[in-house]
PDB file of C-alpha atoms in Angstrom:
ATOM      1  CA  GLY A   1      -0.796  64.276 -29.026  1.00 83.00           C
ATOM      2  CA  ASN A   2      -2.538  61.225 -30.548  1.00 88.00           C
ATOM      3  CA  SER A   3      -5.553  59.749 -28.754  1.00 93.00           C
ATOM      4  CA  VAL A   4      -8.572  57.430 -29.176  1.00 95.00           C
ATOM      5  CA  THR A   5     -11.859  57.871 -27.328  1.00 95.00           C
ATOM      6  CA  GLN A   6     -14.330  55.028 -27.138  1.00 95.00           C
ATOM      7  CA  MET A   7     -17.872  54.887 -25.722  1.00 88.00           C
ATOM      8  CA  GLU A   8     -18.170  53.584 -22.258  1.00 84.00           C
ATOM      9  CA  GLY A   9     -19.388  50.172 -21.671  1.00 87.00           C
ATOM     10  CA  PRO A  10     -20.611  47.694 -20.963  1.00 95.00           C
ATOM     11  CA  VAL A  11     -23.019  47.381 -23.867  1.00 96.00           C
ATOM     12  CA  THR A  12     -25.675  44.704 -23.385  1.00 97.00           C
ATOM     13  CA  LEU A  13     -27.760  43.617 -26.342  1.00 97.00           C
ATOM     14  CA  SER A  14     -30.090  40.801 -27.199  1.00 97.00           C
ATOM     15  CA  GLU A  15     -29.126  38.403 -29.951  1.00 97.00           C
ATOM     16  CA  GLU A  16     -29.803  39.729 -33.528  1.00 97.00           C
ATOM     17  CA  ALA A  17     -29.783  43.421 -32.226  1.00 98.00           C
ATOM     18  CA  PHE A  18     -27.963  46.055 -34.159  1.00 98.00           C
ATOM     19  CA  LEU A  19     -24.555  47.154 -32.674  1.00 97.00           C
ATOM     20  CA  THR A  20     -22.769  50.405 -32.786  1.00 97.00           C
ATOM     21  CA  ILE A  21     -19.661  51.169 -30.698  1.00 97.00           C
ATOM     22  CA  ASN A  22     -18.388  54.732 -31.203  1.00 97.00           C
ATOM     23  CA  CYS A  23     -14.759  55.699 -31.594  1.00 97.00           C
ATOM     24  CA  THR A  24     -13.236  58.975 -32.313  1.00 97.00           C
ATOM     25  CA  TYR A  25      -9.639  59.982 -32.652  1.00 96.00           C
ATOM     26  CA  THR A  26      -7.207  62.901 -32.530  1.00 94.00           C
ATOM     27  CA  ALA A  27      -4.177  62.503 -34.648  1.00 91.00           C
ATOM     28  CA  THR A  28      -1.905  64.664 -36.872  1.00 84.00           C
ATOM     29  CA  GLY A  29      -1.656  63.579 -40.485  1.00 83.00           C
ATOM     30  CA  TYR A  30      -3.298  60.424 -41.816  1.00 87.00           C
ATOM     31  CA  PRO A  31      -3.323  57.615 -39.260  1.00 91.00           C
ATOM     32  CA  SER A  32      -4.371  53.992 -39.910  1.00 93.00           C
ATOM     33  CA  LEU A  33      -7.253  52.924 -37.771  1.00 95.00           C
ATOM     34  CA  PHE A  34      -8.019  49.543 -36.336  1.00 96.00           C
ATOM     35  CA  TRP A  35     -10.606  47.575 -34.328  1.00 98.00           C
ATOM     36  CA  TYR A  36      -9.191  44.779 -32.163  1.00 97.00           C
ATOM     37  CA  VAL A  37     -11.365  42.224 -30.272  1.00 97.00           C
ATOM     38  CA  GLN A  38     -10.340  40.416 -27.068  1.00 96.00           C
ATOM     39  CA  TYR A  39     -12.276  37.298 -25.952  1.00 94.00           C
ATOM     40  CA  PRO A  40     -12.005  36.237 -22.393  1.00 90.00           C
ATOM     41  CA  GLY A  41      -8.575  34.713 -21.424  1.00 86.00           C
ATOM     42  CA  GLU A  42      -7.045  35.607 -24.791  1.00 89.00           C
ATOM     43  CA  GLY A  43      -4.865  38.190 -26.503  1.00 92.00           C
ATOM     44  CA  LEU A  44      -6.186  40.807 -28.890  1.00 94.00           C
ATOM     45  CA  GLN A  45      -7.104  39.894 -32.471  1.00 95.00           C
ATOM     46  CA  LEU A  46      -7.341  42.311 -35.347  1.00 95.00           C
ATOM     47  CA  LEU A  47     -10.983  42.543 -36.367  1.00 97.00           C
ATOM     48  CA  LEU A  48     -10.771  45.078 -39.146  1.00 97.00           C
ATOM     49  CA  LYS A  49      -8.727  48.045 -40.308  1.00 95.00           C
ATOM     50  CA  ALA A  50      -8.750  51.149 -42.597  1.00 95.00           C
ATOM     51  CA  THR A  51      -5.769  53.035 -43.857  1.00 91.00           C
ATOM     52  CA  LYS A  52      -7.134  56.178 -45.478  1.00 90.00           C
ATOM     53  CA  ALA A  53     -10.223  58.404 -45.513  1.00 92.00           C
ATOM     54  CA  ASP A  54     -13.517  56.904 -46.733  1.00 95.00           C
ATOM     55  CA  ASP A  55     -12.043  53.288 -46.565  1.00 95.00           C
ATOM     56  CA  LYS A  56     -14.464  50.776 -45.078  1.00 97.00           C
ATOM     57  CA  GLY A  57     -12.971  47.855 -43.164  1.00 96.00           C
ATOM     58  CA  SER A  58     -15.165  44.705 -42.807  1.00 97.00           C
ATOM     59  CA  ASN A  59     -14.883  41.269 -41.249  1.00 97.00           C
ATOM     60  CA  LYS A  60     -17.250  38.711 -39.883  1.00 96.00           C
ATOM     61  CA  GLY A  61     -20.288  41.053 -40.365  1.00 97.00           C
ATOM     62  CA  PHE A  62     -18.541  43.940 -38.658  1.00 98.00           C
ATOM     63  CA  GLU A  63     -17.948  47.183 -40.518  1.00 98.00           C
ATOM     64  CA  ALA A  64     -16.286  50.542 -39.857  1.00 98.00           C
ATOM     65  CA  THR A  65     -15.750  53.483 -42.084  1.00 98.00           C
ATOM     66  CA  TYR A  66     -12.818  55.909 -41.727  1.00 97.00           C
ATOM     67  CA  ARG A  67     -14.380  59.392 -41.586  1.00 96.00           C
ATOM     68  CA  LYS A  68     -11.775  62.067 -41.629  1.00 93.00           C
ATOM     69  CA  GLU A  69     -14.335  64.923 -41.490  1.00 94.00           C
ATOM     70  CA  THR A  70     -15.681  63.699 -38.203  1.00 96.00           C
ATOM     71  CA  THR A  71     -12.476  61.907 -37.002  1.00 96.00           C
ATOM     72  CA  SER A  72     -14.436  58.755 -36.337  1.00 97.00           C
ATOM     73  CA  PHE A  73     -14.248  55.073 -36.871  1.00 98.00           C
ATOM     74  CA  HIS A  74     -17.515  53.615 -35.530  1.00 98.00           C
ATOM     75  CA  LEU A  75     -17.885  49.824 -35.366  1.00 98.00           C
ATOM     76  CA  GLU A  76     -21.302  48.423 -36.526  1.00 98.00           C
ATOM     77  CA  LYS A  77     -22.789  44.926 -36.957  1.00 98.00           C
ATOM     78  CA  GLY A  78     -26.181  44.404 -38.217  1.00 97.00           C
ATOM     79  CA  SER A  79     -27.156  41.333 -36.078  1.00 97.00           C
ATOM     80  CA  VAL A  80     -24.997  40.365 -33.070  1.00 98.00           C
ATOM     81  CA  GLN A  81     -24.604  36.763 -31.717  1.00 97.00           C
ATOM     82  CA  VAL A  82     -23.819  35.488 -28.268  1.00 97.00           C
ATOM     83  CA  SER A  83     -20.344  34.548 -29.634  1.00 96.00           C
ATOM     84  CA  ASP A  84     -19.634  38.237 -30.247  1.00 97.00           C
ATOM     85  CA  SER A  85     -19.492  38.858 -26.475  1.00 97.00           C
ATOM     86  CA  ALA A  86     -15.995  40.237 -25.948  1.00 97.00           C
ATOM     87  CA  VAL A  87     -14.075  43.504 -25.391  1.00 96.00           C
ATOM     88  CA  TYR A  88     -13.617  45.697 -28.500  1.00 97.00           C
ATOM     89  CA  PHE A  89     -10.597  48.202 -28.705  1.00 97.00           C
ATOM     90  CA  CYS A  90     -10.359  50.939 -31.222  1.00 97.00           C
ATOM     91  CA  ALA A  91      -6.749  51.891 -31.999  1.00 96.00           C
ATOM     92  CA  LEU A  92      -4.696  54.091 -34.232  1.00 93.00           C
ATOM     93  CA  LYS A  93      -1.214  54.022 -35.683  1.00 92.00           C
ATOM     94  CA  ALA A  94      -0.016  57.484 -36.313  1.00 84.00           C
ATOM     95  CA  ALA A  95       2.359  57.001 -39.428  1.00 74.00           C
ATOM     96  CA  SER A  96       4.392  54.485 -41.250  1.00 66.00           C
ATOM     97  CA  GLY A  97       7.696  53.910 -39.464  1.00 68.00           C
ATOM     98  CA  THR A  98       6.345  54.084 -36.013  1.00 81.00           C
ATOM     99  CA  TYR A  99       5.757  51.117 -33.820  1.00 86.00           C
ATOM    100  CA  LYS A 100       3.279  52.851 -31.439  1.00 89.00           C
ATOM    101  CA  TYR A 101      -0.288  51.783 -31.517  1.00 92.00           C
ATOM    102  CA  ILE A 102      -2.652  53.986 -29.481  1.00 92.00           C
ATOM    103  CA  PHE A 103      -5.492  51.951 -27.922  1.00 94.00           C
ATOM    104  CA  GLY A 104      -8.854  53.235 -26.636  1.00 95.00           C
ATOM    105  CA  THR A 105     -10.187  52.081 -23.268  1.00 95.00           C
ATOM    106  CA  GLY A 106     -12.119  49.237 -24.721  1.00 95.00           C
ATOM    107  CA  THR A 107     -15.910  48.579 -24.788  1.00 96.00           C
ATOM    108  CA  ARG A 108     -17.194  45.370 -23.238  1.00 96.00           C
ATOM    109  CA  LEU A 109     -20.115  43.808 -25.281  1.00 97.00           C
ATOM    110  CA  LYS A 110     -22.425  41.258 -23.802  1.00 97.00           C
ATOM    111  CA  VAL A 111     -24.984  39.561 -26.027  1.00 97.00           C
ATOM    112  CA  LEU A 112     -27.815  37.707 -24.398  1.00 97.00           C
ATOM    113  CA  ALA A 113     -29.634  34.761 -25.958  1.00 95.00           C
TER     114      ALA A 113
ATOM    115  CA  ASP B   1       1.801  29.395 -38.769  1.00 65.00           C
ATOM    116  CA  THR B   2       0.228  32.577 -37.619  1.00 68.00           C
ATOM    117  CA  GLU B   3       0.594  32.261 -33.950  1.00 91.00           C
ATOM    118  CA  VAL B   4       2.471  34.028 -31.199  1.00 96.00           C
ATOM    119  CA  THR B   5       3.125  31.489 -28.378  1.00 97.00           C
ATOM    120  CA  GLN B   6       3.586  32.788 -24.844  1.00 97.00           C
ATOM    121  CA  THR B   7       4.736  30.694 -21.852  1.00 97.00           C
ATOM    122  CA  PRO B   8       3.777  30.236 -19.109  1.00 97.00           C
ATOM    123  CA  LYS B   9       0.125  31.038 -19.245  1.00 96.00           C
ATOM    124  CA  HIS B  10      -0.001  31.713 -15.505  1.00 97.00           C
ATOM    125  CA  LEU B  11       2.777  32.709 -13.050  1.00 97.00           C
ATOM    126  CA  VAL B  12       2.707  33.425  -9.284  1.00 96.00           C
ATOM    127  CA  MET B  13       5.840  34.793  -7.919  1.00 94.00           C
ATOM    128  CA  GLY B  14       7.048  36.421  -4.700  1.00 92.00           C
ATOM    129  CA  MET B  15       8.593  39.806  -4.526  1.00 91.00           C
ATOM    130  CA  THR B  16      12.128  38.336  -4.183  1.00 90.00           C
ATOM    131  CA  ASN B  17      11.887  35.900  -6.976  1.00 90.00           C
ATOM    132  CA  LYS B  18      13.414  35.972 -10.438  1.00 95.00           C
ATOM    133  CA  LYS B  19      11.331  34.589 -13.299  1.00 96.00           C
ATOM    134  CA  SER B  20      11.198  34.968 -17.101  1.00 97.00           C
ATOM    135  CA  LEU B  21       8.344  35.216 -19.613  1.00 98.00           C
ATOM    136  CA  LYS B  22       8.865  33.680 -23.038  1.00 98.00           C
ATOM    137  CA  CYS B  23       7.389  34.567 -26.410  1.00 98.00           C
ATOM    138  CA  GLU B  24       7.896  32.878 -29.802  1.00 98.00           C
ATOM    139  CA  GLN B  25       6.784  33.467 -33.302  1.00 97.00           C
ATOM    140  CA  HIS B  26       7.685  31.898 -36.673  1.00 93.00           C
ATOM    141  CA  MET B  27       6.020  34.342 -39.035  1.00 93.00           C
ATOM    142  CA  GLY B  28       9.222  36.029 -39.989  1.00 92.00           C
ATOM    143  CA  HIS B  29       8.191  39.192 -38.106  1.00 93.00           C
ATOM    144  CA  ARG B  30      11.099  41.437 -37.318  1.00 93.00           C
ATOM    145  CA  ALA B  31       9.330  43.688 -34.744  1.00 93.00           C
ATOM    146  CA  MET B  32       8.320  42.237 -31.339  1.00 96.00           C
ATOM    147  CA  TYR B  33       6.518  43.925 -28.468  1.00 97.00           C
ATOM    148  CA  TRP B  34       5.826  43.635 -24.789  1.00 98.00           C
ATOM    149  CA  TYR B  35       2.600  45.018 -23.483  1.00 97.00           C
ATOM    150  CA  LYS B  36       1.099  45.184 -19.965  1.00 97.00           C
ATOM    151  CA  GLN B  37      -2.620  44.958 -19.480  1.00 95.00           C
ATOM    152  CA  LYS B  38      -4.349  45.540 -16.153  1.00 95.00           C
ATOM    153  CA  ALA B  39      -7.985  44.320 -15.783  1.00 91.00           C
ATOM    154  CA  LYS B  40     -10.503  46.239 -17.766  1.00 89.00           C
ATOM    155  CA  LYS B  41      -7.841  48.497 -19.232  1.00 92.00           C
ATOM    156  CA  PRO B  42      -6.249  48.695 -22.664  1.00 93.00           C
ATOM    157  CA  PRO B  43      -2.774  47.250 -23.336  1.00 94.00           C
ATOM    158  CA  GLU B  44       0.099  49.565 -22.360  1.00 95.00           C
ATOM    159  CA  LEU B  45       3.232  49.360 -24.492  1.00 95.00           C
ATOM    160  CA  MET B  46       6.350  48.529 -22.518  1.00 97.00           C
ATOM    161  CA  PHE B  47       9.125  47.640 -25.019  1.00 97.00           C
ATOM    162  CA  VAL B  48       9.550  47.190 -28.839  1.00 96.00           C
ATOM    163  CA  TYR B  49      12.418  45.305 -30.479  1.00 96.00           C
ATOM    164  CA  SER B  50      13.156  45.836 -34.174  1.00 93.00           C
ATOM    165  CA  TYR B  51      15.633  43.518 -35.901  1.00 94.00           C
ATOM    166  CA  GLU B  52      16.562  42.185 -32.518  1.00 95.00           C
ATOM    167  CA  LYS B  53      17.560  45.682 -31.197  1.00 96.00           C
ATOM    168  CA  LEU B  54      15.638  47.561 -28.562  1.00 96.00           C
ATOM    169  CA  SER B  55      13.779  50.341 -30.260  1.00 93.00           C
ATOM    170  CA  ILE B  56      11.305  51.610 -27.647  1.00 93.00           C
ATOM    171  CA  ASN B  57      11.427  51.483 -23.937  1.00 93.00           C
ATOM    172  CA  GLU B  58       8.470  53.303 -22.432  1.00 93.00           C
ATOM    173  CA  SER B  59      10.270  54.321 -19.255  1.00 93.00           C
ATOM    174  CA  VAL B  60       9.686  50.865 -17.790  1.00 96.00           C
ATOM    175  CA  PRO B  61      11.316  50.187 -14.317  1.00 96.00           C
ATOM    176  CA  SER B  62      14.573  48.283 -14.403  1.00 96.00           C
ATOM    177  CA  ARG B  63      12.864  45.282 -12.554  1.00 96.00           C
ATOM    178  CA  PHE B  64      11.602  44.349 -16.050  1.00 97.00           C
ATOM    179  CA  SER B  65      14.402  43.489 -18.390  1.00 97.00           C
ATOM    180  CA  PRO B  66      13.680  42.469 -21.994  1.00 98.00           C
ATOM    181  CA  GLU B  67      15.824  40.269 -24.216  1.00 97.00           C
ATOM    182  CA  CYS B  68      15.556  39.334 -27.876  1.00 97.00           C
ATOM    183  CA  PRO B  69      18.080  36.459 -28.523  1.00 95.00           C
ATOM    184  CA  ASN B  70      17.030  35.924 -32.068  1.00 94.00           C
ATOM    185  CA  SER B  71      14.407  37.040 -34.605  1.00 91.00           C
ATOM    186  CA  SER B  72      11.825  34.507 -33.272  1.00 95.00           C
ATOM    187  CA  LEU B  73      12.185  34.837 -29.592  1.00 97.00           C
ATOM    188  CA  LEU B  74      11.415  37.528 -27.016  1.00 98.00           C
ATOM    189  CA  ASN B  75      11.945  37.210 -23.235  1.00 98.00           C
ATOM    190  CA  LEU B  76      10.978  39.378 -20.374  1.00 98.00           C
ATOM    191  CA  HIS B  77      13.046  38.899 -17.226  1.00 98.00           C
ATOM    192  CA  LEU B  78      11.437  39.754 -13.923  1.00 97.00           C
ATOM    193  CA  HIS B  79      13.137  40.561 -10.698  1.00 95.00           C
ATOM    194  CA  ALA B  80      12.005  42.129  -7.378  1.00 94.00           C
ATOM    195  CA  LEU B  81       8.601  42.832  -8.740  1.00 95.00           C
ATOM    196  CA  GLN B  82       5.863  44.626  -6.668  1.00 95.00           C
ATOM    197  CA  PRO B  83       2.275  43.530  -6.137  1.00 96.00           C
ATOM    198  CA  GLU B  84       1.154  46.415  -8.370  1.00 96.00           C
ATOM    199  CA  ASP B  85       3.005  44.659 -11.297  1.00 97.00           C
ATOM    200  CA  SER B  86       0.370  41.884 -11.277  1.00 97.00           C
ATOM    201  CA  ALA B  87      -1.290  42.008 -14.736  1.00 97.00           C
ATOM    202  CA  LEU B  88      -1.593  40.221 -18.150  1.00 96.00           C
ATOM    203  CA  TYR B  89       1.605  40.486 -20.079  1.00 97.00           C
ATOM    204  CA  LEU B  90       1.006  40.271 -23.795  1.00 97.00           C
ATOM    205  CA  CYS B  91       3.624  39.640 -26.394  1.00 97.00           C
ATOM    206  CA  ALA B  92       2.991  40.850 -29.985  1.00 96.00           C
ATOM    207  CA  SER B  93       4.745  40.822 -33.308  1.00 95.00           C
ATOM    208  CA  SER B  94       4.445  42.559 -36.625  1.00 92.00           C
ATOM    209  CA  GLN B  95       6.023  43.014 -40.007  1.00 88.00           C
ATOM    210  CA  VAL B  96       8.484  45.908 -40.482  1.00 83.00           C
ATOM    211  CA  GLY B  97       8.576  48.460 -43.370  1.00 72.00           C
ATOM    212  CA  GLU B  98       5.871  46.751 -45.461  1.00 64.00           C
ATOM    213  CA  GLY B  99       3.672  49.757 -45.769  1.00 71.00           C
ATOM    214  CA  ARG B 100       0.172  50.264 -44.487  1.00 71.00           C
ATOM    215  CA  THR B 101      -1.266  47.198 -46.085  1.00 71.00           C
ATOM    216  CA  ASN B 102       0.449  44.917 -43.691  1.00 71.00           C
ATOM    217  CA  GLU B 103       0.068  46.946 -40.558  1.00 82.00           C
ATOM    218  CA  LYS B 104      -1.174  44.487 -38.030  1.00 89.00           C
ATOM    219  CA  LEU B 105      -0.185  43.320 -34.542  1.00 93.00           C
ATOM    220  CA  PHE B 106      -0.374  39.594 -33.880  1.00 94.00           C
ATOM    221  CA  PHE B 107      -0.831  38.993 -30.080  1.00 96.00           C
ATOM    222  CA  GLY B 108      -0.170  35.916 -28.060  1.00 96.00           C
ATOM    223  CA  SER B 109      -2.644  34.860 -25.385  1.00 95.00           C
ATOM    224  CA  GLY B 110      -0.614  36.396 -22.578  1.00 96.00           C
ATOM    225  CA  THR B 111       0.904  35.464 -19.247  1.00 97.00           C
ATOM    226  CA  GLN B 112      -1.330  36.242 -16.264  1.00 96.00           C
ATOM    227  CA  LEU B 113       1.231  37.305 -13.585  1.00 97.00           C
ATOM    228  CA  SER B 114       0.398  37.544  -9.938  1.00 97.00           C
ATOM    229  CA  VAL B 115       3.034  39.099  -7.580  1.00 96.00           C
ATOM    230  CA  LEU B 116       2.549  38.189  -3.897  1.00 93.00           C
TER     231      LEU B 116
END
């Protein structure tokens, strides 16, 4: 079946440090891949997405590249800020016409000033 | 307007109470979703409505009863809940049939439910 595996958190970084959150997936066919972010007390917001192999999604300094050969979609940011502290969810949507998004377990990021 | 609005933000109810959660969006999205999220866990899909018809029910207990009265509104009726049903209930919406470019879930801020 389809699944998403994320690195365990929490991840604690100092401001301006480099961030990587690993995400790998299992799916048949060519899924769309997403990173969602959840700030305390809020719902999830789409951070970035990629819909085919070698696509790079980017937003607010965050990037992730759809790697079909390694079935990965790792999230990176060159210089984190305290305001980036949140929970990050990797997700996949298996095919057009389905309403099911498969979410990873989430990775909590804490950035210290 | 790119918001999904959920009310109430917080709800405390006893196991014999009947209550309803409400969700509203005005983005013209024809798919609406209910998710349940326990602390430090990912959202779990409960129900999906597509064009106001129930499309997916993820084997949710009958004490949760969804309703989609029109294309902008989604309700979740609660009756005889158990303490283990305490969670954050998230509503989401999305476009339908627009291809991969517009694949995106828009989430509300959720209703934090406590069952005593």
